[in-house]
Amino acid sequence: LTGERQTVSDPQTGEVLWAHETQQEYSAQGLANRLKPDGLPPVEWLTCGSGHLAGMKLGDRPLVEYTRDRLHREVQRRFGSDSLPDSYELTTTYTPGGQPEQQYLNHPQLNREYGYDEGGRLVRISGPQQTREYRYSEAGRLTGVHTTAANLDITLPYATDPAGNRLPDPEFYPESSSMVWADNRITEDMQYRYRYDRYGRLTEKTDRIPEGVIRMHDERTHRYDYDNQHRLVRYVRTQYGETQAEGRYIYDPTGRRVGKRVWKREPVHWSETRTELSARPYETWYGWEGDRLTTVQTQQRRVQTV
């Protein structure tokens, strides 16, 4: 793939709603080494002789450089140019088994050390300000997280059913341990009740108000519609018997989501309390380079991933 142009048009008027274009170049070894996004300087990937990534540039500006050991593992990462005040370095060491053991930044408050059990499972992440310890069941499922800091000492338990589905906190919901889910589909939890179609797709999610709780608001219901390829194409949120928001999703012929259009309930006029769905949708557009999402753009901003 050396270039791609994505265009979304209004099916009724033919108006172009969104267009995105990228151009790619490759090295003699067939590795991608240059990308030209819409409206941005080119992005260049620098590789070492083995083909592993050694650095990236945006135009003439260095973004990141990598140093690797004999096994081609990253041992140092430098962000930005040494002449810039916001540049920093990340140094990584590994256990004999190849797992990250320590990560040090030139900002010491972000340093991390990792600990593992005999089975290779992560059991501890510690830093200058906080430590987290992880506990597991014999089946390897996470059962609890213990967090300690200067003014914090808290343990969060995690319970699961035999199929591995997450259950509510057994301390507050002891009856949850006896729940059984038909077809392994959860029908309710602490927050919502769920409904599914015959394909197992979530079609409805409604707020759950526990018994004895004073009702301050009516339940919100979320509904989901899919196309014949099981892709989400419509979302509706209702409350007080009215539609509060509606979203529609657009895909290209390869199945990539390229657009989202959302109508929200808003005041008709600043001086009125009456509301209705917005006349014009809030739009989000997605640009791709092959199977890699590179651009997210709204009316207010654009986020580019390199």
GROMACS .gro file of C-alpha atoms in nm:
model
  306
    1LEU     CA    1   0.000   0.000   0.000
    2THR     CA    2   0.156   0.328  -0.113
    3GLY     CA    3  -0.142   0.560  -0.081
    4GLU     CA    4  -0.503   0.572   0.027
    5ARG     CA    5  -0.784   0.826   0.014
    6GLN     CA    6  -1.095   0.782   0.229
    7THR     CA    7  -1.406   0.985   0.146
    8VAL     CA    8  -1.746   0.994   0.318
    9SER     CA    9  -2.030   1.155   0.123
   10ASP     CA   10  -2.391   1.235   0.209
   11PRO     CA   11  -2.597   0.969   0.024
   12GLN     CA   12  -2.874   1.218  -0.052
   13THR     CA   13  -2.686   1.533  -0.153
   14GLY     CA   14  -2.347   1.392  -0.253
   15GLU     CA   15  -2.178   1.647  -0.026
   16VAL     CA   16  -1.835   1.534   0.092
   17LEU     CA   17  -1.855   1.509   0.471
   18TRP     CA   18  -1.503   1.386   0.537
   19ALA     CA   19  -1.189   1.311   0.338
   20HIS     CA   20  -0.857   1.174   0.455
   21GLU     CA   21  -0.550   1.086   0.251
   22THR     CA   22  -0.217   0.922   0.336
   23GLN     CA   23   0.091   0.832   0.133
   24GLN     CA   24   0.350   0.572   0.235
   25GLU     CA   25   0.705   0.495   0.130
   26TYR     CA   26   0.917   0.185   0.197
   27SER     CA   27   1.282   0.097   0.235
   28ALA     CA   28   1.471  -0.143   0.008
   29GLN     CA   29   1.394  -0.417   0.264
   30GLY     CA   30   1.020  -0.353   0.230
   31LEU     CA   31   0.983  -0.180   0.568
   32ALA     CA   32   0.756   0.125   0.597
   33ASN     CA   33   0.986   0.422   0.657
   34ARG     CA   34   0.785   0.731   0.565
   35LEU     CA   35   0.422   0.841   0.602
   36LYS     CA   36   0.270   1.166   0.478
   37PRO     CA   37  -0.055   1.239   0.668
   38ASP     CA   38  -0.306   1.501   0.564
   39GLY     CA   39  -0.191   1.851   0.659
   40LEU     CA   40   0.113   1.740   0.861
   41PRO     CA   41   0.487   1.707   0.799
   42PRO     CA   42   0.601   1.358   0.697
   43VAL     CA   43   0.661   1.098   0.967
   44GLU     CA   44   0.982   0.896   0.923
   45TRP     CA   45   1.073   0.566   1.090
   46LEU     CA   46   1.443   0.488   1.127
   47THR     CA   47   1.545   0.122   1.158
   48CYS     CA   48   1.865  -0.059   1.248
   49GLY     CA   49   2.022  -0.333   1.038
   50SER     CA   50   1.799  -0.603   1.188
   51GLY     CA   51   1.489  -0.406   1.094
   52HIS     CA   52   1.393  -0.307   1.449
   53LEU     CA   53   1.271   0.047   1.508
   54ALA     CA   54   1.554   0.283   1.608
   55GLY     CA   55   1.379   0.620   1.599
   56MET     CA   56   1.103   0.844   1.466
   57LYS     CA   57   1.094   1.196   1.325
   58LEU     CA   58   0.813   1.438   1.249
   59GLY     CA   59   0.946   1.654   0.970
   60ASP     CA   60   1.289   1.766   1.095
   61ARG     CA   61   1.198   1.720   1.460
   62PRO     CA   62   1.316   1.402   1.641
   63LEU     CA   63   1.033   1.241   1.834
   64VAL     CA   64   1.189   0.932   1.991
   65GLU     CA   65   1.509   0.724   1.974
   66TYR     CA   66   1.557   0.364   2.090
   67THR     CA   67   1.862   0.178   2.217
   68ARG     CA   68   1.845  -0.203   2.215
   69ASP     CA   69   2.041  -0.489   2.368
   70ARG     CA   70   2.174  -0.798   2.187
   71LEU     CA   71   1.829  -0.956   2.200
   72HIS     CA   72   1.685  -0.643   2.032
   73ARG     CA   73   1.492  -0.554   2.347
   74GLU     CA   74   1.444  -0.187   2.420
   75VAL     CA   75   1.677  -0.077   2.701
   76GLN     CA   76   1.658   0.299   2.658
   77ARG     CA   77   1.407   0.537   2.502
   78ARG     CA   78   1.478   0.906   2.451
   79PHE     CA   79   1.188   1.141   2.381
   80GLY     CA   80   1.259   1.469   2.207
   81SER     CA   81   1.588   1.642   2.135
   82ASP     CA   82   1.846   1.689   2.411
   83SER     CA   83   1.819   2.063   2.352
   84LEU     CA   84   1.448   2.069   2.444
   85PRO     CA   85   1.340   2.124   2.807
   86ASP     CA   86   1.065   1.860   2.784
   87SER     CA   87   1.294   1.578   2.666
   88TYR     CA   88   1.336   1.273   2.890
   89GLU     CA   89   1.485   0.925   2.897
   90LEU     CA   90   1.334   0.593   2.997
   91THR     CA   91   1.570   0.307   3.091
   92THR     CA   92   1.435  -0.048   3.118
   93THR     CA   93   1.595  -0.359   3.270
   94TYR     CA   94   1.466  -0.716   3.245
   95THR     CA   95   1.445  -1.030   3.455
   96PRO     CA   96   1.628  -1.345   3.340
   97GLY     CA   97   1.292  -1.456   3.198
   98GLY     CA   98   1.265  -1.146   2.982
   99GLN     CA   99   0.999  -0.958   3.178
  100PRO     CA  100   1.037  -0.586   3.258
  101GLU     CA  101   1.199  -0.554   3.602
  102GLN     CA  102   1.278  -0.184   3.645
  103GLN     CA  103   1.198   0.134   3.457
  104TYR     CA  104   1.378   0.456   3.541
  105LEU     CA  105   1.302   0.803   3.410
  106ASN     CA  106   1.500   1.121   3.448
  107HIS     CA  107   1.189   1.226   3.643
  108PRO     CA  108   1.236   0.994   3.947
  109GLN     CA  109   0.879   1.030   4.071
  110LEU     CA  110   0.769   0.813   3.776
  111ASN     CA  111   1.015   0.525   3.833
  112ARG     CA  112   0.869   0.174   3.847
  113GLU     CA  113   0.981  -0.166   3.975
  114TYR     CA  114   0.796  -0.488   3.890
  115GLY     CA  115   0.774  -0.817   4.080
  116TYR     CA  116   0.653  -1.158   3.959
  117ASP     CA  117   0.563  -1.491   4.117
  118GLU     CA  118   0.705  -1.829   4.016
  119GLY     CA  119   0.441  -1.861   3.746
  120GLY     CA  120   0.547  -1.534   3.585
  121ARG     CA  121   0.237  -1.343   3.694
  122LEU     CA  122   0.272  -0.978   3.788
  123VAL     CA  123   0.235  -0.948   4.167
  124ARG     CA  124   0.377  -0.603   4.244
  125ILE     CA  125   0.430  -0.260   4.089
  126SER     CA  126   0.612  -0.019   4.317
  127GLY     CA  127   0.719   0.342   4.277
  128PRO     CA  128   0.832   0.631   4.495
  129GLN     CA  129   0.474   0.728   4.580
  130GLN     CA  130   0.265   0.413   4.560
  131THR     CA  131   0.282   0.032   4.563
  132ARG     CA  132   0.027  -0.210   4.422
  133GLU     CA  133   0.018  -0.583   4.494
  134TYR     CA  134  -0.190  -0.832   4.296
  135ARG     CA  135  -0.335  -1.162   4.417
  136TYR     CA  136  -0.460  -1.449   4.201
  137SER     CA  137  -0.668  -1.764   4.238
  138GLU     CA  138  -0.534  -2.110   4.158
  139ALA     CA  139  -0.693  -2.070   3.814
  140GLY     CA  140  -0.485  -1.757   3.754
  141ARG     CA  141  -0.769  -1.506   3.788
  142LEU     CA  142  -0.717  -1.178   3.966
  143THR     CA  143  -0.877  -1.189   4.314
  144GLY     CA  144  -0.756  -0.867   4.474
  145VAL     CA  145  -0.544  -0.553   4.447
  146HIS     CA  146  -0.376  -0.405   4.755
  147THR     CA  147  -0.269  -0.042   4.718
  148THR     CA  148  -0.053   0.144   4.969
  149ALA     CA  149   0.070   0.503   4.968
  150ALA     CA  150   0.147   0.778   5.220
  151ASN     CA  151  -0.217   0.821   5.325
  152LEU     CA  152  -0.371   0.517   5.162
  153ASP     CA  153  -0.406   0.149   5.245
  154ILE     CA  154  -0.689  -0.019   5.059
  155THR     CA  155  -0.770  -0.364   4.924
  156LEU     CA  156  -1.011  -0.414   4.635
  157PRO     CA  157  -1.145  -0.770   4.604
  158TYR     CA  158  -1.239  -0.921   4.268
  159ALA     CA  159  -1.481  -1.212   4.255
  160THR     CA  160  -1.567  -1.424   3.952
  161ASP     CA  161  -1.805  -1.707   3.874
  162PRO     CA  162  -1.672  -2.045   3.752
  163ALA     CA  163  -1.674  -1.917   3.391
  164GLY     CA  164  -1.457  -1.620   3.482
  165ASN     CA  165  -1.728  -1.352   3.468
  166ARG     CA  166  -1.667  -1.063   3.707
  167LEU     CA  167  -1.912  -1.052   4.002
  168PRO     CA  168  -2.002  -0.762   4.234
  169ASP     CA  169  -1.805  -0.711   4.555
  170PRO     CA  170  -1.900  -1.014   4.769
  171GLU     CA  171  -1.877  -0.805   5.087
  172PHE     CA  172  -2.169  -0.586   4.979
  173TYR     CA  173  -2.346  -0.835   4.751
  174PRO     CA  174  -2.300  -1.179   4.913
  175GLU     CA  175  -2.580  -1.327   4.699
  176SER     CA  176  -2.376  -1.263   4.385
  177SER     CA  177  -2.165  -1.575   4.441
  178SER     CA  178  -2.471  -1.793   4.373
  179MET     CA  179  -2.565  -1.623   4.045
  180VAL     CA  180  -2.574  -1.836   3.730
  181TRP     CA  181  -2.579  -1.680   3.382
  182ALA     CA  182  -2.760  -1.869   3.106
  183ASP     CA  183  -2.547  -1.898   2.791
  184ASN     CA  184  -2.269  -1.722   2.985
  185ARG     CA  185  -2.435  -1.382   2.926
  186ILE     CA  186  -2.460  -1.151   3.224
  187THR     CA  187  -2.816  -1.022   3.269
  188GLU     CA  188  -2.753  -0.783   3.558
  189ASP     CA  189  -2.481  -0.643   3.779
  190MET     CA  190  -2.455  -0.363   4.037
  191GLN     CA  191  -2.523  -0.092   3.778
  192TYR     CA  192  -2.728  -0.231   3.488
  193ARG     CA  193  -2.968  -0.491   3.354
  194TYR     CA  194  -2.875  -0.635   3.014
  195ARG     CA  195  -3.065  -0.786   2.722
  196TYR     CA  196  -2.926  -0.970   2.419
  197ASP     CA  197  -3.047  -1.081   2.077
  198ARG     CA  198  -3.027  -1.434   1.938
  199TYR     CA  199  -2.669  -1.373   1.821
  200GLY     CA  200  -2.553  -1.284   2.172
  201ARG     CA  201  -2.516  -0.913   2.091
  202LEU     CA  202  -2.600  -0.661   2.362
  203THR     CA  203  -2.919  -0.482   2.255
  204GLU     CA  204  -3.033  -0.305   2.571
  205LYS     CA  205  -2.879  -0.181   2.895
  206THR     CA  206  -3.092  -0.020   3.168
  207ASP     CA  207  -2.992   0.147   3.493
  208ARG     CA  208  -3.050  -0.071   3.794
  209ILE     CA  209  -3.196   0.103   4.101
  210PRO     CA  210  -3.154  -0.120   4.410
  211GLU     CA  211  -3.449  -0.179   4.641
  212GLY     CA  212  -3.481   0.079   4.916
  213VAL     CA  213  -3.292   0.347   4.727
  214ILE     CA  214  -3.477   0.677   4.685
  215ARG     CA  215  -3.537   0.734   4.316
  216MET     CA  216  -3.392   1.071   4.214
  217HIS     CA  217  -3.406   1.008   3.841
  218ASP     CA  218  -3.581   0.774   3.605
  219GLU     CA  219  -3.374   0.486   3.471
  220ARG     CA  220  -3.170   0.549   3.160
  221THR     CA  221  -3.199   0.288   2.887
  222HIS     CA  222  -2.932   0.235   2.622
  223ARG     CA  223  -3.027   0.054   2.301
  224TYR     CA  224  -2.792  -0.084   2.036
  225ASP     CA  225  -2.862  -0.181   1.674
  226TYR     CA  226  -2.629  -0.379   1.446
  227ASP     CA  227  -2.596  -0.449   1.076
  228ASN     CA  228  -2.575  -0.794   0.916
  229GLN     CA  229  -2.198  -0.798   0.980
  230HIS     CA  230  -2.253  -0.750   1.356
  231ARG     CA  231  -2.124  -0.392   1.354
  232LEU     CA  232  -2.282  -0.131   1.579
  233VAL     CA  233  -2.469   0.114   1.352
  234ARG     CA  234  -2.708   0.292   1.590
  235TYR     CA  235  -2.719   0.382   1.958
  236VAL     CA  236  -3.009   0.549   2.144
  237ARG     CA  237  -3.023   0.663   2.507
  238THR     CA  238  -3.368   0.733   2.655
  239GLN     CA  239  -3.478   0.877   2.987
  240TYR     CA  240  -3.812   1.012   3.112
  241GLY     CA  241  -3.967   0.852   2.804
  242GLU     CA  242  -3.770   1.077   2.569
  243THR     CA  243  -3.464   1.026   2.352
  244GLN     CA  244  -3.168   1.199   2.516
  245ALA     CA  245  -2.905   1.109   2.258
  246GLU     CA  246  -2.880   0.918   1.932
  247GLY     CA  247  -2.566   0.805   1.754
  248ARG     CA  248  -2.513   0.657   1.409
  249TYR     CA  249  -2.192   0.489   1.295
  250ILE     CA  250  -2.043   0.476   0.945
  251TYR     CA  251  -1.807   0.209   0.808
  252ASP     CA  252  -1.608   0.179   0.488
  253PRO     CA  253  -1.624  -0.130   0.260
  254THR     CA  254  -1.337  -0.294   0.453
  255GLY     CA  255  -1.525  -0.270   0.785
  256ARG     CA  256  -1.330   0.018   0.938
  257ARG     CA  257  -1.532   0.274   1.130
  258VAL     CA  258  -1.484   0.609   0.957
  259GLY     CA  259  -1.748   0.823   1.122
  260LYS     CA  260  -1.975   0.878   1.419
  261ARG     CA  261  -2.265   1.127   1.418
  262VAL     CA  262  -2.439   1.205   1.748
  263TRP     CA  263  -2.753   1.408   1.814
  264LYS     CA  264  -2.793   1.531   2.175
  265ARG     CA  265  -3.093   1.678   2.355
  266GLU     CA  266  -3.031   2.048   2.408
  267PRO     CA  267  -3.231   2.360   2.507
  268VAL     CA  268  -3.426   2.501   2.213
  269HIS     CA  269  -3.320   2.851   2.318
  270TRP     CA  270  -3.102   2.982   2.597
  271SER     CA  271  -3.406   3.147   2.757
  272GLU     CA  272  -3.621   2.831   2.751
  273THR     CA  273  -3.625   2.509   2.949
  274ARG     CA  274  -3.777   2.310   2.661
  275THR     CA  275  -3.529   2.074   2.494
  276GLU     CA  276  -3.509   1.873   2.175
  277LEU     CA  277  -3.249   1.678   1.978
  278SER     CA  278  -2.991   1.899   1.810
  279ALA     CA  279  -3.064   1.982   1.447
  280ARG     CA  280  -2.704   1.921   1.343
  281PRO     CA  281  -2.507   1.621   1.466
  282TYR     CA  282  -2.181   1.627   1.657
  283GLU     CA  283  -1.944   1.451   1.419
  284THR     CA  284  -1.630   1.249   1.480
  285TRP     CA  285  -1.428   1.122   1.183
  286TYR     CA  286  -1.164   0.849   1.181
  287GLY     CA  287  -0.872   0.828   0.939
  288TRP     CA  288  -0.679   0.507   0.877
  289GLU     CA  289  -0.347   0.391   0.741
  290GLY     CA  290  -0.428   0.034   0.647
  291ASP     CA  291  -0.559  -0.127   0.967
  292ARG     CA  292  -0.400   0.137   1.191
  293LEU     CA  293  -0.615   0.421   1.325
  294THR     CA  294  -0.412   0.740   1.280
  295THR     CA  295  -0.658   1.032   1.287
  296VAL     CA  296  -0.953   1.128   1.507
  297GLN     CA  297  -1.113   1.460   1.420
  298THR     CA  298  -1.409   1.657   1.556
  299GLN     CA  299  -1.529   2.011   1.496
  300GLN     CA  300  -1.300   2.130   1.777
  301ARG     CA  301  -0.979   1.932   1.747
  302ARG     CA  302  -0.776   1.671   1.565
  303VAL     CA  303  -0.571   1.396   1.727
  304GLN     CA  304  -0.299   1.243   1.510
  305THR     CA  305  -0.127   0.918   1.611
  306VAL     CA  306   0.215   0.852   1.461
   0.00000   0.00000   0.00000
